[in-house]
mmCIF file of C-alpha atoms in Angstrom:
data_model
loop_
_atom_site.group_PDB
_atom_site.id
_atom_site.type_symbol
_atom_site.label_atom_id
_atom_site.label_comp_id
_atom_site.label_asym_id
_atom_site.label_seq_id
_atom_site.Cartn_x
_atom_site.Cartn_y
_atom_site.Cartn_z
ATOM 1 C CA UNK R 15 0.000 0.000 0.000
ATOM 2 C CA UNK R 16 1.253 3.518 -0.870
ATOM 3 C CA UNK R 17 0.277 6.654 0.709
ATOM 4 C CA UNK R 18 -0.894 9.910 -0.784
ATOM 5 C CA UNK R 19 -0.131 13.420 -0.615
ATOM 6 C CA UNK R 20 -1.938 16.941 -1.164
ATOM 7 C CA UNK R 21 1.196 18.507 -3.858
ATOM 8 C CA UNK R 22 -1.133 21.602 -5.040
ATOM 9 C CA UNK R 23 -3.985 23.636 -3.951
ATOM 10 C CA UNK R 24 -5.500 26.608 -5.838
ATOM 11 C CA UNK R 25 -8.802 28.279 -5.866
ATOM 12 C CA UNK R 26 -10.439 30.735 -7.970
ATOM 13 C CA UNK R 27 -13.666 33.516 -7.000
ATOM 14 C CA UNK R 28 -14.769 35.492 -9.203
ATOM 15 C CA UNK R 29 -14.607 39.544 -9.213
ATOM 16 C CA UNK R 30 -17.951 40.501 -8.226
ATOM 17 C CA UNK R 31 -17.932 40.741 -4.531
ATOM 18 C CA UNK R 32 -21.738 41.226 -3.204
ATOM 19 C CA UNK R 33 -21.852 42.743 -0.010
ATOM 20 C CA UNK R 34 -24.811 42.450 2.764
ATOM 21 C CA UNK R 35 -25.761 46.135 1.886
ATOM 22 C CA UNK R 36 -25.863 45.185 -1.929
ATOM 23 C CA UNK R 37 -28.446 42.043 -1.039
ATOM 24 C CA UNK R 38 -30.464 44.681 1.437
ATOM 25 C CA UNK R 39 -31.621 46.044 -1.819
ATOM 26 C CA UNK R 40 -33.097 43.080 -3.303
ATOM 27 C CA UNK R 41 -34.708 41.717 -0.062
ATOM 28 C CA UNK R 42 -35.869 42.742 3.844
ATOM 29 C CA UNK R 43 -32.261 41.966 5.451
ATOM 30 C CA UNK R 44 -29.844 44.177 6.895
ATOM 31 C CA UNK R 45 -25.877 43.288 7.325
ATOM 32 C CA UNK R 46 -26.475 43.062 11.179
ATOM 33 C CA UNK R 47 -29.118 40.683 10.761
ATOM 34 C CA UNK R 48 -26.915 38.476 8.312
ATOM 35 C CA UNK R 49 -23.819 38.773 10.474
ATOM 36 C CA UNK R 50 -25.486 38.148 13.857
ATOM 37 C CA UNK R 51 -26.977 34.866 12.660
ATOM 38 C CA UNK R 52 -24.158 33.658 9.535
ATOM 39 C CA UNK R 53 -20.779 35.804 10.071
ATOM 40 C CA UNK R 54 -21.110 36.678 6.427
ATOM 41 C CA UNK R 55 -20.107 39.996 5.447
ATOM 42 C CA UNK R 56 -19.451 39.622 1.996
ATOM 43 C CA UNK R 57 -19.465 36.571 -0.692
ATOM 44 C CA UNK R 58 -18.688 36.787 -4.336
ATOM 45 C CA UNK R 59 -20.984 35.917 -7.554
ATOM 46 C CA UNK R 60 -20.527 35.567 -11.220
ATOM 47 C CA UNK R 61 -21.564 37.952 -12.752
ATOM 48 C CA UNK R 62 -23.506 37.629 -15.640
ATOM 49 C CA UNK R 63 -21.040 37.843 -18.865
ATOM 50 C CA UNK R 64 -18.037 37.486 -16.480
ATOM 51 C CA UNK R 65 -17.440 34.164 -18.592
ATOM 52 C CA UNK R 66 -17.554 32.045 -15.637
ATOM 53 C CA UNK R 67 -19.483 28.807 -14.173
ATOM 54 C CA UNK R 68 -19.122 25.806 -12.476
ATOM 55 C CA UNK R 69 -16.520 24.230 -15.000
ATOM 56 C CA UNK R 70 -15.151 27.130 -15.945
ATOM 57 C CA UNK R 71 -14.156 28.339 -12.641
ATOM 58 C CA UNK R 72 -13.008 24.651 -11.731
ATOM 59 C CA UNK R 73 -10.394 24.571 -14.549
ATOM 60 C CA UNK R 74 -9.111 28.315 -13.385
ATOM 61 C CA UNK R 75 -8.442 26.707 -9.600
ATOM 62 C CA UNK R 76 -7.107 23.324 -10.906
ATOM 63 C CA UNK R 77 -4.768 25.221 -13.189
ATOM 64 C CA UNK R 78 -3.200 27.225 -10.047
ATOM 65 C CA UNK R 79 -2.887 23.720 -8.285
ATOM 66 C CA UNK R 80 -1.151 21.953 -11.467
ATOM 67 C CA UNK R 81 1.586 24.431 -11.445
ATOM 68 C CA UNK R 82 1.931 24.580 -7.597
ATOM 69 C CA UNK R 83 2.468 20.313 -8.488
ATOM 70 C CA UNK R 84 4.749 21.149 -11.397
ATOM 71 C CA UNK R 85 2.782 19.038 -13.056
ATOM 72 C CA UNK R 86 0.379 19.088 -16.698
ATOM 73 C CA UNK R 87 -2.522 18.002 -17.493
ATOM 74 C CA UNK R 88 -1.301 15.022 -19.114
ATOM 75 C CA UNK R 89 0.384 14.179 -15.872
ATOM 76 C CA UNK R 90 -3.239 13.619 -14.438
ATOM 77 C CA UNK R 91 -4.356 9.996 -13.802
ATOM 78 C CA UNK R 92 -8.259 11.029 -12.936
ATOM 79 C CA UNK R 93 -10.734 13.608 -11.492
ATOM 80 C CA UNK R 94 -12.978 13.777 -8.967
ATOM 81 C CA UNK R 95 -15.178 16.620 -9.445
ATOM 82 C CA UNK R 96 -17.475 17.591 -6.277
ATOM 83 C CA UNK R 97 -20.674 20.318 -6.849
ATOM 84 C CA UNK R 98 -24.069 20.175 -6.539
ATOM 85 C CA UNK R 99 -24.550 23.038 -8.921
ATOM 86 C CA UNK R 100 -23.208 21.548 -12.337
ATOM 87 C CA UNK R 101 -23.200 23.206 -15.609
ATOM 88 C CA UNK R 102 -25.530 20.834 -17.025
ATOM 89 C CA UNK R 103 -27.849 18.381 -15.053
ATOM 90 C CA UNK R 104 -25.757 15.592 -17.069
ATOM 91 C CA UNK R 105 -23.115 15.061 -17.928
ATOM 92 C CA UNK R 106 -21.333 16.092 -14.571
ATOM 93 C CA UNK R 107 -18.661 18.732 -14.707
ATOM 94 C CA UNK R 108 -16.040 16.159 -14.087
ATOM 95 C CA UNK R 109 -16.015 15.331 -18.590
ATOM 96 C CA UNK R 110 -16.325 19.239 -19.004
ATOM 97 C CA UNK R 111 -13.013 20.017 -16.756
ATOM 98 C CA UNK R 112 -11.359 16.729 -19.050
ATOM 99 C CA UNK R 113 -11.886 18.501 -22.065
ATOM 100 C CA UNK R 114 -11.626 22.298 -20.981
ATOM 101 C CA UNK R 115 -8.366 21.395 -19.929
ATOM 102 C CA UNK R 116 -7.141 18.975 -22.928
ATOM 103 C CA UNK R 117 -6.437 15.850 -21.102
ATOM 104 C CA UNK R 118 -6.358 12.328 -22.395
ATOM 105 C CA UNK R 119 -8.814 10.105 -21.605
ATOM 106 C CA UNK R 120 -8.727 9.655 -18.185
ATOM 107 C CA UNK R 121 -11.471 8.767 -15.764
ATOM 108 C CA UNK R 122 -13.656 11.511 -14.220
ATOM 109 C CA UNK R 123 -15.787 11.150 -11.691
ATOM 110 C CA UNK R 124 -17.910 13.412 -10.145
ATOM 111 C CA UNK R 125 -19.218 13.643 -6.648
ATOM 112 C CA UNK R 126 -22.820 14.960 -5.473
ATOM 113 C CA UNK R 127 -22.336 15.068 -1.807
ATOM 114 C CA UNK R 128 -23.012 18.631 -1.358
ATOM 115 C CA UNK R 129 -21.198 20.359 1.537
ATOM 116 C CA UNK R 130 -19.305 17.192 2.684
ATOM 117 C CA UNK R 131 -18.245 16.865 -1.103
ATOM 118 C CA UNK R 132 -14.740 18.332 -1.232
ATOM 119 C CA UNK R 133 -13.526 15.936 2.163
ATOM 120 C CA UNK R 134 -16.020 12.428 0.198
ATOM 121 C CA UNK R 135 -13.867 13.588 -3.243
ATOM 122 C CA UNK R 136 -10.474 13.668 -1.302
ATOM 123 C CA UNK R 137 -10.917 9.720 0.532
ATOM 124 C CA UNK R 138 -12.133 8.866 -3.181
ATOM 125 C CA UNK R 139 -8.613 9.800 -4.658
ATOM 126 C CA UNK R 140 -6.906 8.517 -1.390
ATOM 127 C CA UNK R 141 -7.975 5.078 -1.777
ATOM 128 C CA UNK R 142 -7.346 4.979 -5.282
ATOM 129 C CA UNK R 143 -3.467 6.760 -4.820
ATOM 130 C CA UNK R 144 -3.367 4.405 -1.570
ATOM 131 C CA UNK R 145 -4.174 1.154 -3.845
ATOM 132 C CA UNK R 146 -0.899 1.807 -6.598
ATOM 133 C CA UNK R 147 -4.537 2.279 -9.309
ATOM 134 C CA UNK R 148 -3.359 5.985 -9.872
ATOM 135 C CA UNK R 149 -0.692 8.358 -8.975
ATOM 136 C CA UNK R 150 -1.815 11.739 -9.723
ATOM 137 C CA UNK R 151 -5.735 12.596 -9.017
ATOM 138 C CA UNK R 152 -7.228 15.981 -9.880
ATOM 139 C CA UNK R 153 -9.998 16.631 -6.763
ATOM 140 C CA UNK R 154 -12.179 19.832 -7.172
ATOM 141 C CA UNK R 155 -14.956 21.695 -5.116
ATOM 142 C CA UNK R 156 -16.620 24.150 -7.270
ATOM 143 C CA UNK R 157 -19.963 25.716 -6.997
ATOM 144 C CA UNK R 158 -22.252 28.026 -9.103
ATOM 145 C CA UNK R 159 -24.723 29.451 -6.242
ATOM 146 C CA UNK R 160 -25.701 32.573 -7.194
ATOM 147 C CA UNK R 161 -27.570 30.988 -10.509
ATOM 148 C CA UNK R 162 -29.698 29.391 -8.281
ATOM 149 C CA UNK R 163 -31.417 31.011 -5.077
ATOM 150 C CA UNK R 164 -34.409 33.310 -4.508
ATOM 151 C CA UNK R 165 -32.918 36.795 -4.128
ATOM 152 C CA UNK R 166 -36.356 37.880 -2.644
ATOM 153 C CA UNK R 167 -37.275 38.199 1.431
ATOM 154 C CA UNK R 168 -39.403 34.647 0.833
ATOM 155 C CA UNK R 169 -36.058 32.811 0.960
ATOM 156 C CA UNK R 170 -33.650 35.510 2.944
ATOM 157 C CA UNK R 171 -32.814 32.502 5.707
ATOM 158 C CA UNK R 172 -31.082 31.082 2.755
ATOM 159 C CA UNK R 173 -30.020 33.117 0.041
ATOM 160 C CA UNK R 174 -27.745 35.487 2.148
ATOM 161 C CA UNK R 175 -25.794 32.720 3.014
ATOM 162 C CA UNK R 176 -24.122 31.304 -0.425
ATOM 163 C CA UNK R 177 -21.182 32.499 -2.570
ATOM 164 C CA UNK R 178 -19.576 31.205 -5.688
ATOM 165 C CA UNK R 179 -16.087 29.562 -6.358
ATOM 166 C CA UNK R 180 -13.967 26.524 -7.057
ATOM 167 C CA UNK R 181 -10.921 25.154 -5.100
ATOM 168 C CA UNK R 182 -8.794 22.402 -6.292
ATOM 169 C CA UNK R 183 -5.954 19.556 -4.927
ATOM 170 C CA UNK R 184 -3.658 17.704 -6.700
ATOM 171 C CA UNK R 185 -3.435 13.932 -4.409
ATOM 172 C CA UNK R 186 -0.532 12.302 -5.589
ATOM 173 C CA UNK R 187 1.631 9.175 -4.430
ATOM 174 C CA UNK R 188 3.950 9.878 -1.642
ATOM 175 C CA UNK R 189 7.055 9.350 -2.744
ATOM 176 C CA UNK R 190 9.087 10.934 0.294
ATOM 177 C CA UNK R 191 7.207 9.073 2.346
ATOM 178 C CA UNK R 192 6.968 11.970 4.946
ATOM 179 C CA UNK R 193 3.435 13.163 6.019
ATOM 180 C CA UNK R 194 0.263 12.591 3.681
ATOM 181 C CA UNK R 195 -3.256 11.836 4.344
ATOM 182 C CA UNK R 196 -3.347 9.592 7.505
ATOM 183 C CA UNK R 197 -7.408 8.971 7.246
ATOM 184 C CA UNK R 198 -10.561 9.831 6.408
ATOM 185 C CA UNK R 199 -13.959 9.202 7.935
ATOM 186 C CA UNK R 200 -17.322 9.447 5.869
ATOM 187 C CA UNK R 201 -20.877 8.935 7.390
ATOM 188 C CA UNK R 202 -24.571 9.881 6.291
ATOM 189 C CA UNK R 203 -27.526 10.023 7.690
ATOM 190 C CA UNK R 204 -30.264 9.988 5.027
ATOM 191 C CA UNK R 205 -33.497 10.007 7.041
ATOM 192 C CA UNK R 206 -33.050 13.753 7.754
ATOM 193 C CA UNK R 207 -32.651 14.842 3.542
ATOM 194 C CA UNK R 208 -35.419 17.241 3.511
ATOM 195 C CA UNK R 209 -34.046 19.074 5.987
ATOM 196 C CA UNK R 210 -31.705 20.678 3.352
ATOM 197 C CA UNK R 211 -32.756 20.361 0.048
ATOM 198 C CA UNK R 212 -33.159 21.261 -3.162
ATOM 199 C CA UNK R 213 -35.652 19.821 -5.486
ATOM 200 C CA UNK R 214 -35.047 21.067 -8.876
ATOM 201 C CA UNK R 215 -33.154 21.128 -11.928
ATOM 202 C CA UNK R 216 -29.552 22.576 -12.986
ATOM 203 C CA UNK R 217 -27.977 25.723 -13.488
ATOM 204 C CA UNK R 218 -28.071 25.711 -17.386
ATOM 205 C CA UNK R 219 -31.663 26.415 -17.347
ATOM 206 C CA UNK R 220 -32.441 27.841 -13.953
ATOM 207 C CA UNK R 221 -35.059 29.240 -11.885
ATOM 208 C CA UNK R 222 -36.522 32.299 -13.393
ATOM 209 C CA UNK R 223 -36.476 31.013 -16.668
ATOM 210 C CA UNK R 224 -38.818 28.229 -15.175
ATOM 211 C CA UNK R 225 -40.868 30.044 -13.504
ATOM 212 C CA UNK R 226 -41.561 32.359 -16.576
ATOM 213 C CA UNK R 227 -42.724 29.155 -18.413
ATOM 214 C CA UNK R 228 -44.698 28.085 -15.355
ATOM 215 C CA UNK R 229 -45.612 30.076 -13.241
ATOM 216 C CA UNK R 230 -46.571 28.632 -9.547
ATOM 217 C CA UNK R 231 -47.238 29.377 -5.915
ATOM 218 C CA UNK R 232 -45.147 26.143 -4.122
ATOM 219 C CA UNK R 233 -41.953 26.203 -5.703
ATOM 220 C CA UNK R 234 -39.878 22.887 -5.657
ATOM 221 C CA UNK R 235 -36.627 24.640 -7.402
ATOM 222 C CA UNK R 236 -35.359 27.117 -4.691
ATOM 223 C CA UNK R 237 -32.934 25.154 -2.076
ATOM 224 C CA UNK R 238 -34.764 25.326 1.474
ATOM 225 C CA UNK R 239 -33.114 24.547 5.252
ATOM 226 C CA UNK R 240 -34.476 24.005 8.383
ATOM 227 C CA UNK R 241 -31.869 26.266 10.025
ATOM 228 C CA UNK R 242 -31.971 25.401 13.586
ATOM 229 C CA UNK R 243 -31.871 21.582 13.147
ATOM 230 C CA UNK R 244 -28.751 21.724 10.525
ATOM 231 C CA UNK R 245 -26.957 23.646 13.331
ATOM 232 C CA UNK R 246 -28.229 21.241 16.211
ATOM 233 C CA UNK R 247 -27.266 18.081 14.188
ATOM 234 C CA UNK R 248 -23.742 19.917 12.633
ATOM 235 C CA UNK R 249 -22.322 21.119 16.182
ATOM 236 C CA UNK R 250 -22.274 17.105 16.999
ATOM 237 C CA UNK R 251 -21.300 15.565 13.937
ATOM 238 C CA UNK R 252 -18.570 17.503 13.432
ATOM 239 C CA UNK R 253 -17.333 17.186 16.811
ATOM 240 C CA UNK R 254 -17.795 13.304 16.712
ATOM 241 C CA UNK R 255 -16.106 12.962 13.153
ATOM 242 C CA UNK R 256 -12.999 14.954 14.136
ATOM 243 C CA UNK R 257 -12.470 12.627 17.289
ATOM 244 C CA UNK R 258 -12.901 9.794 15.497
ATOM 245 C CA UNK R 259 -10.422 10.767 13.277
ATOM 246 C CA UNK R 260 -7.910 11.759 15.659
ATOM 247 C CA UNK R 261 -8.394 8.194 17.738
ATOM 248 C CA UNK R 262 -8.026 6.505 14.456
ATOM 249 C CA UNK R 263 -4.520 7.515 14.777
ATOM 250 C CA UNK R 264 -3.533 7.416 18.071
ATOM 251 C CA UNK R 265 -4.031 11.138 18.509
ATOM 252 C CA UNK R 266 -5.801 13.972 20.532
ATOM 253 C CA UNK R 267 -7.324 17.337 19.859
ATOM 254 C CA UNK R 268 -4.459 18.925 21.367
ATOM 255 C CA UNK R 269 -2.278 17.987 18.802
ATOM 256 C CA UNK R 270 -4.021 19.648 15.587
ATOM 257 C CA UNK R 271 -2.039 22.353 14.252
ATOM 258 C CA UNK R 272 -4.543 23.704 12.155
ATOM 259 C CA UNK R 273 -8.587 22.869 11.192
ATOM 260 C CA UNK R 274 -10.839 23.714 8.615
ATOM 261 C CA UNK R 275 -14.065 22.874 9.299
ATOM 262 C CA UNK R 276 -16.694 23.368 5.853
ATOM 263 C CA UNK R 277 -17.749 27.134 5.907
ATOM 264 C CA UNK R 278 -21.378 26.501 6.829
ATOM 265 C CA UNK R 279 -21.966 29.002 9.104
ATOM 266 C CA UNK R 280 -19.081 31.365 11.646
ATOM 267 C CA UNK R 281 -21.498 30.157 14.606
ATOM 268 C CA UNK R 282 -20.786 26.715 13.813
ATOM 269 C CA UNK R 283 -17.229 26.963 13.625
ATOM 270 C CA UNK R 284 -17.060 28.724 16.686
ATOM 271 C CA UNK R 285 -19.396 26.710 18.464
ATOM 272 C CA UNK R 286 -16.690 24.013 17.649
ATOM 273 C CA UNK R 287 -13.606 25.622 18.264
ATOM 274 C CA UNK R 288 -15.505 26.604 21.991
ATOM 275 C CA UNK R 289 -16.074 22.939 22.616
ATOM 276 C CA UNK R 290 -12.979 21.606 21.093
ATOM 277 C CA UNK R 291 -10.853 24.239 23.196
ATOM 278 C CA UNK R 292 -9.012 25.293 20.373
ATOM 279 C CA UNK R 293 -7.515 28.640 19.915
ATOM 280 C CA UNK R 294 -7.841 31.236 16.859
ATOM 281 C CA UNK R 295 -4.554 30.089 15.804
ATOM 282 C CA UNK R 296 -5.894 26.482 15.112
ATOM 283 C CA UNK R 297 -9.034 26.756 13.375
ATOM 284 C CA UNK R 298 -9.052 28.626 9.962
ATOM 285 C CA UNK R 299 -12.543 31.108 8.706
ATOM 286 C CA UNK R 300 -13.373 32.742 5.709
ATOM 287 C CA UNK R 301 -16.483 32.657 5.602
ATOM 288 C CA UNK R 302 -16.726 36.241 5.963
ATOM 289 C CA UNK R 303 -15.879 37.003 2.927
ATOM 290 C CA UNK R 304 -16.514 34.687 0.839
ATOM 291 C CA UNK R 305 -19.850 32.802 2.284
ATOM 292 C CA UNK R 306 -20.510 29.185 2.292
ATOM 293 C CA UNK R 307 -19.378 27.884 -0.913
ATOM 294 C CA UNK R 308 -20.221 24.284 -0.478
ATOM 295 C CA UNK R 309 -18.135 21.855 -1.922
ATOM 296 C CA UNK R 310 -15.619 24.693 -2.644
ATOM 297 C CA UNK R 311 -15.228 25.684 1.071
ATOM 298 C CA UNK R 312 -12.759 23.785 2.154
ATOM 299 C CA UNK R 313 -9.967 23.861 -0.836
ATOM 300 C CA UNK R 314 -10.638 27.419 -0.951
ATOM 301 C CA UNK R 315 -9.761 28.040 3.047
ATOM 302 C CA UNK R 316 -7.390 25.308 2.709
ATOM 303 C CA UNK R 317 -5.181 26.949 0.225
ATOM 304 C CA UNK R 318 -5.686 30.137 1.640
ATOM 305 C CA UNK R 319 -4.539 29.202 5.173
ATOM 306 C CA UNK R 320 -1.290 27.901 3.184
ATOM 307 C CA UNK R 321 -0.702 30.640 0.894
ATOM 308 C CA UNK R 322 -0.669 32.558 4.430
ATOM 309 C CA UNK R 323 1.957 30.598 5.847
ATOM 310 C CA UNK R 324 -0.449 29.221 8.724
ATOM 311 C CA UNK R 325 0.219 25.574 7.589
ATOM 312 C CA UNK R 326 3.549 24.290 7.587
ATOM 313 C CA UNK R 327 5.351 21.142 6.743
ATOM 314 C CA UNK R 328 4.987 18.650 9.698
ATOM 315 C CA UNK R 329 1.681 20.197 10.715
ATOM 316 C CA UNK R 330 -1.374 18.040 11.579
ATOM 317 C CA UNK R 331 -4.416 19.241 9.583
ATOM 318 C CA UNK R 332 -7.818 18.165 10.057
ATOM 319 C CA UNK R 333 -10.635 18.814 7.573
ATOM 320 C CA UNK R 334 -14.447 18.086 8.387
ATOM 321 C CA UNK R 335 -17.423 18.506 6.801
ATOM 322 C CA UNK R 336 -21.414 18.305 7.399
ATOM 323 C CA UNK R 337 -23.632 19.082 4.956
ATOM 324 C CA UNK R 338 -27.250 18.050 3.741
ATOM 325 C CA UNK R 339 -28.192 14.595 3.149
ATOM 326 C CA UNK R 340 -27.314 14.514 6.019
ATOM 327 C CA UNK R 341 -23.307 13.360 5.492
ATOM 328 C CA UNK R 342 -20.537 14.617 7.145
ATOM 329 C CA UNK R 343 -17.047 13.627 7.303
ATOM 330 C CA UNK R 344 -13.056 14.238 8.235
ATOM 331 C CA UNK R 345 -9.442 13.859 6.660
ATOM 332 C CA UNK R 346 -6.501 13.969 9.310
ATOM 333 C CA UNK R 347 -3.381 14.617 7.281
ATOM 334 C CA UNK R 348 0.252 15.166 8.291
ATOM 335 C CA UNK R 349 1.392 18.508 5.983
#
């Protein structure tokens, strides 16, 4: 069995940074009300022309993390594309990356897990890098939000609370043999899906342009959440997934250098760190300016908190995850 190891990170947002004053305008919210109950003060959105979507932006981040690899496409053994806001309802934006980005014909897989997708993608190409099948394995978050949600005070709760942008990780075999993903834990719970949901179509042909063809009252297309019991079930799943990570290997809370939880919601993460003891120095957010971003929360933050020096070779890193479905998960990784 070999082991793997993250070689490059990048992640792309786009330029259009929407502020909690610029949604005030299209809905009854204010940017105290959206930072007393999210953290949120800004997220970005594609803007309409920009050139950008779900693939697009994906290829942008992967490109960063191929160089940051030194390696090309070619070099590539397989993707595993995770978003629940695809370009087109099928194929999956795993093909469109393949062929944006002129690679052979390699395997691509893509992974509809939602908020836990980025940390299910990353123990997909783990196993495979573990098991000799592959060496080099493309694994993207990237989401297309804006395209989708109900920019009126019906769906506030909701709407304030999403941004747009792609991360990416090259896993590769660990040839040094230093550090590497250690484990990774994956759960669901599937009796609570309509508790965060969406019930609709893709972003190619997308919510106004349905409703202009028929019009309705009860509208099955707009994502909904039942708030207060995400939070109640996220606060212990994340908890219990990072602990059972850290016992898988012999290890205790005191001894992460650095975690980045999914960017669900600030009160989550620091409803976490609280009960976790951890200090500001161990727990990365940026959800404030860039919103929760689903599958592309983590590789976003996760580059970032590298490109700022606050993760360093040796360092143990611990990524977790809860999202709807429910699932939820965690990577423990030696930098």
């Amino acid at each position: 069995m070999y082991t793997s190891k993250i070689t490059g990170l990048g992640y792309y947002v786009p330029e259009n940074v929407v502020t909690n004053d610029d949604l005030s305008k299209l809905m009854d919210t204010n940017d105290a009300w959206i930072q007393e109950r999210t953290g949120i003060k800004e997220r970005r959105h594609i803007k309409k022309g920009d050139g950008n979507s779900t693939s697009v932006m994906a290829v942008k981040a992967s490109t960063i993390a191929l160089e940051r690899a030194k390696l090309v496409p070619n070099d590539i053994d397989m993707i595993v594309f995770a978003t629940l806001s695809p370009d087109m309802y099928f194929p999956g934006g795993g093909v469109e990356v393949q062929e944006m980005m002129g690679m052979r014909t390699i395997p691509a897989l893509d992974v509809r897990n939602q908020c836990s997708g980025f940390v299910y993608a990353l123990s997909v190409a783990d196993q495979f890098v573990k098991t000799g099948m592959y060496k080099n394995i493309l694994v993207i978050g990237s989401e297309n939000h804006s395209g989708g949600l109900d920019f009126t005070t019906r769906s506030r709760s909701v709407s304030v609370i999403f941004g747009d942008g792609a991360g990416a990780a090259i896993v590769s075999r660990n040839e040094s043999g230093k550090g590497g993903i250690l484990s990774t834990h994956l759960h669901s719970e599937g009796q609570h899906k309509n508790e965060l949901s969406l019930k609709g179509p893709s972003t190619e042909h997308w919510v106004p342009q349905i409703i202009a063809e028929n019009p309705q009252e009860d509208i099955p297309y707009y994502p909904v959440m039942n708030g207060q019991f995400v939070f109640k079930h996220a606060i212990v799943r994340f908890a219990e997934v990072i602990e059972e990570g850290l016992k898988a290997n012999n290890l205790e809370v005191k001894d992460i250098d650095m975690l980045i939880p999914h960017q669900a919601n600030l009160r989550i993460s620091q409803f976490i760190q609280h009960k976790l003891k951890l200090t500001d120095d161990q727990v990365f957010n940026n959800i404030q300016k860039f919103g929760n971003t689903t599958a592309a929360s983590i590789p976003i933050a996760l580059t970032e908190a590298w490109e700022e020096g606050k993760i360093k070779e040796g360092d143990l890193v611990v990524l977790a995850a809860f999202g709807s479905g429910f699932t939820w998960g965690s990577v423990i990784i030696r930098w």
